[in-house]
Amino acid sequence: MSRAAGAGAGWRAPGPAPSDPGPQERIAARRRRMSARLDAKRRAALGEDAEPKAVEEEEQRRSHKEIEESGQRLAKLLFEGTQMVTNIQVAADLRETQRRAEEAELKLRRLERLEKEAKSGTARFAEITSRWALATERTIPQELWQLLDWQQQRCTRLLEQKNQLISDLQQELKNKDEQYVQAIKQQSDDINLLLERMEEQIRTMLKTYRHKLLQIEKAFELERRELLDSNKKKWEEAIQAHNTQELEYIHTRLRKVEEFEKQLKQLLLQDEEEYNSMKIQLEIEVQNLEKQLQQMKAAYQLTQEKLDFNLQVLRKQDEENAIIRSQQKRKINRLYTIFSNLRTKLAKQEQQFREEGQSLTTHCERIMAKCKVVQRKMRHFALSDSEKFTEVWLMNEEEAKGLMRKALDADFVIHTQQLGLHWEEPHYWFLNNVGPLGCYKAKRRATELAAQILTESSADRQEEEEREKEMEKVGSEGGGKENTMKAEDKVAPLRNICKKTAKRILELVSDESGFLLEGKQLRLLQALGRDDRILMKLDSIFGALGIDSEDDLHQLLDFFLQYKAREVTVRQSQGSPGGDVTDPAEDREHGGSSPQRDELKPPQSPPASLPSASIRTDDVLRILNAFMRDFNKPREKDESPKDVLPERDSSRDEEYWAALAHVIPQPVLKLWDALAAALEEYYNVLTSRATLLAETSVLQQQNSELCVLLEEYVSSRVNSELLCPPTKWMDLSLACPREAQRAPKAKAEML
Amino acid sequence: MQQPAPGDGGRAISSLYPPPASLAAEHRVIEDPEWSLATVPHLTDLCLQHIIHNFGKNPVLNRLLPEHQRKVLDRLSTDVPLAVTANLIRDEDYWKRCCTERWQVCDISNYGGSWKRMFMERHLENVVKRFIPNSTDPNQVLELIPLCKDYVRKLEVDQFLPPLQVDQKEEMDDDDTGSDFGDDEVSMHHYDIGVLITALPHLEELHLTYGMKDCGMNFEWNLFDFTHQDCCNLAVALKKCHNLKVFKLTRSKVDDNQTRLLVRNLLDHPCLVELNLSHNLIRDKGAQAVGKLINCSRLETLDLCNNQIHHEGAQALAQALAENSTLTSLNLRLNCLEDKGGEAIGHALLTNTTLKSIHLGSNNLSEPTATVFSQVLAQNTTLTNINFSCNHLGLDGGKQLLDGLANNKTLTEFDLRLAEVGQETEYLIHQIVWANREVARLGSLQNAPAKPL
């Protein structure tokens, strides 16, 4: 401590006052301090501070002295204590030795005595035993008794002596016992004493040890305190030095502080200005940025909402998609299963259908065969049906005509007899008609029509022949109506084309398309006449072209005319107007023509009006070619009904029958009605008159009967007997029969 | 243990009520507000408890964790048979408990600081002390041997019981009929300690006293007989105890022949250091034998106090002492050496350089011995302790001793109490001895701190 204190004083003093608190200065100060401390240590090693060491030794000696002293005292105490304790043992030992010495002496004496006793005893015993010999010598009892008595006395004396010895020894033994007891007591006392002393010793030792310990501690304490005091003094000195130094430091520091404060103020002012300017600038920036931020926020919110919404939508869609996907998957699975099922089914059904198809083809063949049979049958039946039809027709017609005739007759009667008018028989077309209307018109073949056309145009004769043929065919029965039929037939084949042009066309066709015929045929045809040849040619040409029916021929003719018309229009546009003549016949027929023909007819002026010569022979083939292209299409459609029997045109049947029914015209019927009504009225009047007549006859009869009765009553006597006879108040004037009639009526009503 | 074990409670309730134990336990929880799970001992605790309870049957210790071992040892009953614990438990705390429960006074410093050793030794001593020949089963001792042979180092038997009382009665009868018959001795042999001590390999100290304690009014002289047979057994056994260092045979009426027998068997013993035959009946011949022994062994301490050694024996001892270089302490207190013996010993000490302590108290010494010893004090530099108490040295003897002591610097204790030397002489001698002692103390003090430095 002293060394440290010295060192402290050493390094404190030379250290210059650290005036500047800067880091470099501080480091320098620390270095200086270190060097100072090292110096102090060196000095201490050299023995410069021998003085404090001496002090230290002295102090140490003091404490050591104390310890030594106490140690000595304690050793003494211990020695004395042990002396005290061992004294007892020593005393006991001494007593023991004395006792032993006494014992030895006593023993010796006892032995001597015993020996003496034994000697005297044996001497006496010898004396006694020697006397026993005398006893045998003695004869006199008194002497013997005296001797014995003496002997006895001697023996008792010996015994007494022995007993005396024994008792003495016993007495001694008793004494020894007492002594032993005393010795035991003594020893126990000794032991007690020993124990007491030992305890005392321990107690005192403890006490003194404690005391000494305290003293030593006190000494140390004192030493310590002194040491502390001295160190404290040194410390305070050092502290004072330090304080003064500190004061200096503080002063210098205050000065510096003032300077720095000044600097600081300046700096503060500068900084404040800078700060303000900066602040303003920054605030502006901040505002701008805030604005931007808000804008951004708004945009952000907007986009966020949008995106949220989109996200939600997408999520929902996603969910839906997921659901749909799952559904679809399920559906696909289901469909897969169905598909497989169906495939199997299909395979089955295909097989089934194949089988069925086979069976059906066989079936079909069978049916086809059947069908042919049926068709054959049907054709047969159709023929028979048509025959039957004509028969039925004729029958009905006959009946109708009969009825008609009746009606006409009745009309005639009505007119002539009832009305008194002149009656003319009406002349209707249908009146002459016999058999079904137009049965062969539609069924005519193209060749026939061509032939007709040819023949019609060429010669009347031929025409009439043909017509006669027809007549023969159609109705052998209805000959009376030939005229009307003729008029109808004439119109039908011509249609909208004039006969000449038609003929011309046909001739052209037959001439130009001879290549369609076979060579053989041509040669054969050379032998025939011109018309026949043309007909034959046409027939074969039509066969080749596939033109079967009348309609087809019409179509062909129309096509020719159309073609020509186109050419004409071209020519007309070139500026050469042809004769625009309209055929009256054509006009006439216009209303009666079928709708099919109407369609075929070109909308412009009828081509039939064009001169047939205008068709050039060169064009025929081209026209035919074009026609064939168009013609094949509709033909295919009409294929099916072609095979069936020719169609009967029943359109006019109704008209015909209606006409038959209305043979009596409407006004005549009205007249009839009115007449009938009038006649009815008239008949009614007549019938009422007839009834009234009958009534009147009955009443008249009654009246007469009543008159008779009254007569009887009045004439009876009773009347006279009465108080007031009815005759008095009753007017019995039966002048007026009406009144008489009324009276009973009233009576009847009253009743 | 204050609270009943929950398992027991649950079992009791479940035995009362047939429903399952868990229900019963819940019931119990509801019933007893103070019951809490915290009081349920851990399974480990229960296991340890079980181990502790059944330790005698199934000692499980070394396989346990250290902390569990600690618990088991702390709670293990001291009644567990020694056969189980002796070689299993090393824990000192357990043995400390065993010792303190059994004996009131336990000074562990006498047993090398080991409680287990203390327990083993004292247990063995107790068994031997109560051994009654011909009636006690010798296996009682033999069974103990394997258990304690590793731990016993010292055996202190201060009582050997004589054979059964039947013999005593016979003896009494014999006494009544005729006391001269000496065949009784055959039946008065004590326990043969040889069987025991030869089986203890670590035995170092053996303290024997052939006698009885607390016999009271049943005192008989022959209760304290150390028979020849006993002596033979002991002597033969001692020869086999190679580790024996300390042998004490005190208060046993050992006479000269027995001493000679013992000494014959102790000759050239490898370890024996201390021999104590105090309080016996050794006379000169025995002393002569012991004197022979001194030089044929490593004896350092010999105690023959309170015997009947006279000057012849002392002379023999002195002769041996003169040549000896091992003995440091000799005690001849309470003998009858007398001046002849004292002078002989004094002469021997002039040459001896090892003996440090000699006790010649109560030996009928006188001035001649003192004159010899004044020479010894002047010459000898090893003796530190002399005791002449209770002798008749006389004033002149004291003065001679004072003269001899004047230049002595080694003697630290010199007991002259009741030696009739006079107070002045005694005081001066005390001063000198005190000074010597101070010097020795300082030397020891200086040496002691010098060592660590």
mmCIF file with all atom_site columns, C-alpha atoms in Angstrom, chain B residues 299-422:
data_model
loop_
_atom_site.group_PDB
_atom_site.id
_atom_site.type_symbol
_atom_site.label_atom_id
_atom_site.label_alt_id
_atom_site.label_comp_id
_atom_site.label_asym_id
_atom_site.label_entity_id
_atom_site.label_seq_id
_atom_site.pdbx_PDB_ins_code
_atom_site.Cartn_x
_atom_site.Cartn_y
_atom_site.Cartn_z
_atom_site.occupancy
_atom_site.B_iso_or_equiv
_atom_site.pdbx_formal_charge
_atom_site.auth_seq_id
_atom_site.auth_comp_id
_atom_site.auth_asym_id
_atom_site.auth_atom_id
_atom_site.pdbx_PDB_model_num
ATOM 1   C CA . LEU B 1 299 ? 10.312 -52.170 17.714 1.00 0.00 ? 299 LEU B CA 1
ATOM 2   C CA . GLU B 1 300 ? 10.124 -48.467 18.238 1.00 0.00 ? 300 GLU B CA 1
ATOM 3   C CA . THR B 1 301 ? 7.919  -48.278 21.250 1.00 0.00 ? 301 THR B CA 1
ATOM 4   C CA . LEU B 1 302 ? 8.080  -50.596 24.190 1.00 0.00 ? 302 LEU B CA 1
ATOM 5   C CA . ASP B 1 303 ? 5.830  -50.356 27.182 1.00 0.00 ? 303 ASP B CA 1
ATOM 6   C CA . LEU B 1 304 ? 6.481  -52.571 30.176 1.00 0.00 ? 304 LEU B CA 1
ATOM 7   C CA . CYS B 1 305 ? 4.981  -50.453 32.880 1.00 0.00 ? 305 CYS B CA 1
ATOM 8   C CA . ASN B 1 306 ? 3.576  -51.932 36.052 1.00 0.00 ? 306 ASN B CA 1
ATOM 9   C CA . ASN B 1 307 ? 5.416  -55.196 35.948 1.00 0.00 ? 307 ASN B CA 1
ATOM 10  C CA . GLN B 1 308 ? 7.817  -56.799 38.365 1.00 0.00 ? 308 GLN B CA 1
ATOM 11  C CA . ILE B 1 309 ? 11.087 -56.223 36.609 1.00 0.00 ? 309 ILE B CA 1
ATOM 12  C CA . HIS B 1 310 ? 14.044 -56.002 38.914 1.00 0.00 ? 310 HIS B CA 1
ATOM 13  C CA . HIS B 1 311 ? 17.606 -55.001 38.322 1.00 0.00 ? 311 HIS B CA 1
ATOM 14  C CA . GLU B 1 312 ? 18.469 -58.169 36.445 1.00 0.00 ? 312 GLU B CA 1
ATOM 15  C CA . GLY B 1 313 ? 15.784 -57.600 33.906 1.00 0.00 ? 313 GLY B CA 1
ATOM 16  C CA . ALA B 1 314 ? 16.731 -53.978 33.716 1.00 0.00 ? 314 ALA B CA 1
ATOM 17  C CA . GLN B 1 315 ? 20.316 -54.892 33.100 1.00 0.00 ? 315 GLN B CA 1
ATOM 18  C CA . ALA B 1 316 ? 19.276 -57.171 30.264 1.00 0.00 ? 316 ALA B CA 1
ATOM 19  C CA . LEU B 1 317 ? 17.147 -54.421 28.791 1.00 0.00 ? 317 LEU B CA 1
ATOM 20  C CA . ALA B 1 318 ? 19.958 -51.939 29.196 1.00 0.00 ? 318 ALA B CA 1
ATOM 21  C CA . GLN B 1 319 ? 22.308 -54.248 27.429 1.00 0.00 ? 319 GLN B CA 1
ATOM 22  C CA . ALA B 1 320 ? 19.926 -54.528 24.543 1.00 0.00 ? 320 ALA B CA 1
ATOM 23  C CA . LEU B 1 321 ? 19.325 -50.800 24.576 1.00 0.00 ? 321 LEU B CA 1
ATOM 24  C CA . ALA B 1 322 ? 22.960 -50.042 24.290 1.00 0.00 ? 322 ALA B CA 1
ATOM 25  C CA . GLU B 1 323 ? 23.138 -51.774 20.954 1.00 0.00 ? 323 GLU B CA 1
ATOM 26  C CA . ASN B 1 324 ? 19.747 -50.863 19.676 1.00 0.00 ? 324 ASN B CA 1
ATOM 27  C CA . SER B 1 325 ? 19.093 -48.331 16.941 1.00 0.00 ? 325 SER B CA 1
ATOM 28  C CA . THR B 1 326 ? 15.331 -48.518 16.470 1.00 0.00 ? 326 THR B CA 1
ATOM 29  C CA . LEU B 1 327 ? 13.704 -48.002 19.833 1.00 0.00 ? 327 LEU B CA 1
ATOM 30  C CA . THR B 1 328 ? 12.581 -44.460 20.490 1.00 0.00 ? 328 THR B CA 1
ATOM 31  C CA . SER B 1 329 ? 10.404 -44.875 23.511 1.00 0.00 ? 329 SER B CA 1
ATOM 32  C CA . LEU B 1 330 ? 10.794 -47.019 26.585 1.00 0.00 ? 330 LEU B CA 1
ATOM 33  C CA . ASN B 1 331 ? 8.394  -47.156 29.481 1.00 0.00 ? 331 ASN B CA 1
ATOM 34  C CA . LEU B 1 332 ? 9.418  -48.938 32.685 1.00 0.00 ? 332 LEU B CA 1
ATOM 35  C CA . ARG B 1 333 ? 7.100  -47.216 35.099 1.00 0.00 ? 333 ARG B CA 1
ATOM 36  C CA . LEU B 1 334 ? 6.100  -48.944 38.277 1.00 0.00 ? 334 LEU B CA 1
ATOM 37  C CA . ASN B 1 335 ? 8.772  -51.575 38.269 1.00 0.00 ? 335 ASN B CA 1
ATOM 38  C CA . CYS B 1 336 ? 11.479 -52.300 40.816 1.00 0.00 ? 336 CYS B CA 1
ATOM 39  C CA . LEU B 1 337 ? 14.596 -51.495 38.912 1.00 0.00 ? 337 LEU B CA 1
ATOM 40  C CA . GLU B 1 338 ? 16.333 -49.884 41.834 1.00 0.00 ? 338 GLU B CA 1
ATOM 41  C CA . ASP B 1 339 ? 19.689 -48.298 41.459 1.00 0.00 ? 339 ASP B CA 1
ATOM 42  C CA . LYS B 1 340 ? 21.378 -51.222 39.842 1.00 0.00 ? 340 LYS B CA 1
ATOM 43  C CA . GLY B 1 341 ? 18.928 -51.318 37.027 1.00 0.00 ? 341 GLY B CA 1
ATOM 44  C CA . GLY B 1 342 ? 18.824 -47.543 36.755 1.00 0.00 ? 342 GLY B CA 1
ATOM 45  C CA . GLU B 1 343 ? 22.573 -47.311 36.551 1.00 0.00 ? 343 GLU B CA 1
ATOM 46  C CA . ALA B 1 344 ? 22.636 -50.003 33.872 1.00 0.00 ? 344 ALA B CA 1
ATOM 47  C CA . ILE B 1 345 ? 20.099 -48.168 31.787 1.00 0.00 ? 345 ILE B CA 1
ATOM 48  C CA . GLY B 1 346 ? 21.901 -44.890 32.301 1.00 0.00 ? 346 GLY B CA 1
ATOM 49  C CA . HIS B 1 347 ? 25.071 -46.434 31.046 1.00 0.00 ? 347 HIS B CA 1
ATOM 50  C CA . ALA B 1 348 ? 23.289 -47.844 28.082 1.00 0.00 ? 348 ALA B CA 1
ATOM 51  C CA . LEU B 1 349 ? 21.924 -44.408 27.228 1.00 0.00 ? 349 LEU B CA 1
ATOM 52  C CA . LEU B 1 350 ? 25.371 -43.016 27.043 1.00 0.00 ? 350 LEU B CA 1
ATOM 53  C CA . THR B 1 351 ? 25.880 -44.966 23.867 1.00 0.00 ? 351 THR B CA 1
ATOM 54  C CA . ASN B 1 352 ? 22.358 -45.114 22.534 1.00 0.00 ? 352 ASN B CA 1
ATOM 55  C CA . THR B 1 353 ? 21.477 -42.435 19.981 1.00 0.00 ? 353 THR B CA 1
ATOM 56  C CA . THR B 1 354 ? 17.898 -43.239 19.052 1.00 0.00 ? 354 THR B CA 1
ATOM 57  C CA . LEU B 1 355 ? 15.915 -43.311 22.245 1.00 0.00 ? 355 LEU B CA 1
ATOM 58  C CA . LYS B 1 356 ? 14.013 -40.128 22.754 1.00 0.00 ? 356 LYS B CA 1
ATOM 59  C CA . SER B 1 357 ? 11.753 -40.861 25.595 1.00 0.00 ? 357 SER B CA 1
ATOM 60  C CA . ILE B 1 358 ? 12.302 -42.865 28.729 1.00 0.00 ? 358 ILE B CA 1
ATOM 61  C CA . HIS B 1 359 ? 10.001 -43.318 31.695 1.00 0.00 ? 359 HIS B CA 1
ATOM 62  C CA . LEU B 1 360 ? 11.560 -44.572 34.899 1.00 0.00 ? 360 LEU B CA 1
ATOM 63  C CA . GLY B 1 361 ? 8.945  -43.350 37.342 1.00 0.00 ? 361 GLY B CA 1
ATOM 64  C CA . SER B 1 362 ? 8.279  -45.239 40.591 1.00 0.00 ? 362 SER B CA 1
ATOM 65  C CA . ASN B 1 363 ? 11.275 -47.485 40.370 1.00 0.00 ? 363 ASN B CA 1
ATOM 66  C CA . ASN B 1 364 ? 12.946 -46.962 43.724 1.00 0.00 ? 364 ASN B CA 1
ATOM 67  C CA . LEU B 1 365 ? 15.811 -45.081 42.108 1.00 0.00 ? 365 LEU B CA 1
ATOM 68  C CA . SER B 1 366 ? 18.131 -42.951 44.184 1.00 0.00 ? 366 SER B CA 1
ATOM 69  C CA . GLU B 1 367 ? 21.255 -40.836 43.979 1.00 0.00 ? 367 GLU B CA 1
ATOM 70  C CA . PRO B 1 368 ? 23.582 -43.228 42.084 1.00 0.00 ? 368 PRO B CA 1
ATOM 71  C CA . THR B 1 369 ? 21.209 -43.357 39.166 1.00 0.00 ? 369 THR B CA 1
ATOM 72  C CA . ALA B 1 370 ? 20.990 -39.579 39.222 1.00 0.00 ? 370 ALA B CA 1
ATOM 73  C CA . THR B 1 371 ? 24.748 -39.277 38.955 1.00 0.00 ? 371 THR B CA 1
ATOM 74  C CA . VAL B 1 372 ? 24.793 -41.593 35.947 1.00 0.00 ? 372 VAL B CA 1
ATOM 75  C CA . PHE B 1 373 ? 21.980 -39.694 34.357 1.00 0.00 ? 373 PHE B CA 1
ATOM 76  C CA . SER B 1 374 ? 23.723 -36.374 34.866 1.00 0.00 ? 374 SER B CA 1
ATOM 77  C CA . GLN B 1 375 ? 26.405 -37.787 32.618 1.00 0.00 ? 375 GLN B CA 1
ATOM 78  C CA . VAL B 1 376 ? 23.778 -38.972 30.179 1.00 0.00 ? 376 VAL B CA 1
ATOM 79  C CA . LEU B 1 377 ? 22.217 -35.518 30.090 1.00 0.00 ? 377 LEU B CA 1
ATOM 80  C CA . ALA B 1 378 ? 25.520 -33.982 29.409 1.00 0.00 ? 378 ALA B CA 1
ATOM 81  C CA . GLN B 1 379 ? 26.400 -36.344 26.589 1.00 0.00 ? 379 GLN B CA 1
ATOM 82  C CA . ASN B 1 380 ? 23.222 -37.550 24.998 1.00 0.00 ? 380 ASN B CA 1
ATOM 83  C CA . THR B 1 381 ? 21.672 -35.299 22.332 1.00 0.00 ? 381 THR B CA 1
ATOM 84  C CA . THR B 1 382 ? 18.673 -37.339 21.375 1.00 0.00 ? 382 THR B CA 1
ATOM 85  C CA . LEU B 1 383 ? 16.801 -37.724 24.588 1.00 0.00 ? 383 LEU B CA 1
ATOM 86  C CA . THR B 1 384 ? 13.970 -35.255 24.838 1.00 0.00 ? 384 THR B CA 1
ATOM 87  C CA . ASN B 1 385 ? 11.859 -36.714 27.550 1.00 0.00 ? 385 ASN B CA 1
ATOM 88  C CA . ILE B 1 386 ? 12.911 -38.186 30.878 1.00 0.00 ? 386 ILE B CA 1
ATOM 89  C CA . ASN B 1 387 ? 10.599 -39.083 33.704 1.00 0.00 ? 387 ASN B CA 1
ATOM 90  C CA . PHE B 1 388 ? 11.988 -39.674 37.172 1.00 0.00 ? 388 PHE B CA 1
ATOM 91  C CA . SER B 1 389 ? 8.851  -39.056 39.126 1.00 0.00 ? 389 SER B CA 1
ATOM 92  C CA . CYS B 1 390 ? 8.264  -40.864 42.405 1.00 0.00 ? 390 CYS B CA 1
ATOM 93  C CA . ASN B 1 391 ? 11.825 -41.824 43.035 1.00 0.00 ? 391 ASN B CA 1
ATOM 94  C CA . HIS B 1 392 ? 14.131 -41.024 45.908 1.00 0.00 ? 392 HIS B CA 1
ATOM 95  C CA . LEU B 1 393 ? 16.764 -39.100 44.043 1.00 0.00 ? 393 LEU B CA 1
ATOM 96  C CA . GLY B 1 394 ? 17.496 -36.820 46.936 1.00 0.00 ? 394 GLY B CA 1
ATOM 97  C CA . LEU B 1 395 ? 18.840 -33.275 46.921 1.00 0.00 ? 395 LEU B CA 1
ATOM 98  C CA . ASP B 1 396 ? 22.282 -34.279 45.831 1.00 0.00 ? 396 ASP B CA 1
ATOM 99  C CA . GLY B 1 397 ? 20.944 -36.309 42.955 1.00 0.00 ? 397 GLY B CA 1
ATOM 100 C CA . GLY B 1 398 ? 18.924 -33.304 41.911 1.00 0.00 ? 398 GLY B CA 1
ATOM 101 C CA . LYS B 1 399 ? 21.906 -31.074 41.944 1.00 0.00 ? 399 LYS B CA 1
ATOM 102 C CA . GLN B 1 400 ? 23.903 -33.559 39.905 1.00 0.00 ? 400 GLN B CA 1
ATOM 103 C CA . LEU B 1 401 ? 21.119 -33.686 37.390 1.00 0.00 ? 401 LEU B CA 1
ATOM 104 C CA . LEU B 1 402 ? 21.050 -29.896 37.261 1.00 0.00 ? 402 LEU B CA 1
ATOM 105 C CA . ASP B 1 403 ? 24.701 -29.864 36.581 1.00 0.00 ? 403 ASP B CA 1
ATOM 106 C CA . GLY B 1 404 ? 24.370 -32.407 33.827 1.00 0.00 ? 404 GLY B CA 1
ATOM 107 C CA . LEU B 1 405 ? 21.508 -30.465 32.309 1.00 0.00 ? 405 LEU B CA 1
ATOM 108 C CA . ALA B 1 406 ? 23.343 -27.192 32.251 1.00 0.00 ? 406 ALA B CA 1
ATOM 109 C CA . ASN B 1 407 ? 24.662 -27.695 28.738 1.00 0.00 ? 407 ASN B CA 1
ATOM 110 C CA . ASN B 1 408 ? 21.863 -29.792 27.412 1.00 0.00 ? 408 ASN B CA 1
ATOM 111 C CA . LYS B 1 409 ? 19.846 -28.231 24.595 1.00 0.00 ? 409 LYS B CA 1
ATOM 112 C CA . THR B 1 410 ? 17.643 -31.104 23.553 1.00 0.00 ? 410 THR B CA 1
ATOM 113 C CA . LEU B 1 411 ? 15.780 -32.153 26.626 1.00 0.00 ? 411 LEU B CA 1
ATOM 114 C CA . THR B 1 412 ? 12.316 -30.638 26.582 1.00 0.00 ? 412 THR B CA 1
ATOM 115 C CA . GLU B 1 413 ? 10.605 -32.574 29.300 1.00 0.00 ? 413 GLU B CA 1
ATOM 116 C CA . PHE B 1 414 ? 12.057 -33.670 32.562 1.00 0.00 ? 414 PHE B CA 1
ATOM 117 C CA . ASP B 1 415 ? 9.619  -34.891 35.134 1.00 0.00 ? 415 ASP B CA 1
ATOM 118 C CA . LEU B 1 416 ? 11.011 -34.764 38.648 1.00 0.00 ? 416 LEU B CA 1
ATOM 119 C CA . ARG B 1 417 ? 7.849  -34.567 40.626 1.00 0.00 ? 417 ARG B CA 1
ATOM 120 C CA . LEU B 1 418 ? 7.926  -36.248 44.007 1.00 0.00 ? 418 LEU B CA 1
ATOM 121 C CA . ALA B 1 419 ? 11.521 -37.141 43.349 1.00 0.00 ? 419 ALA B CA 1
ATOM 122 C CA . GLU B 1 420 ? 12.758 -35.422 46.510 1.00 0.00 ? 420 GLU B CA 1
ATOM 123 C CA . VAL B 1 421 ? 15.154 -33.163 44.602 1.00 0.00 ? 421 VAL B CA 1
ATOM 124 C CA . GLY B 1 422 ? 14.196 -29.952 46.247 1.00 0.00 ? 422 GLY B CA 1
#
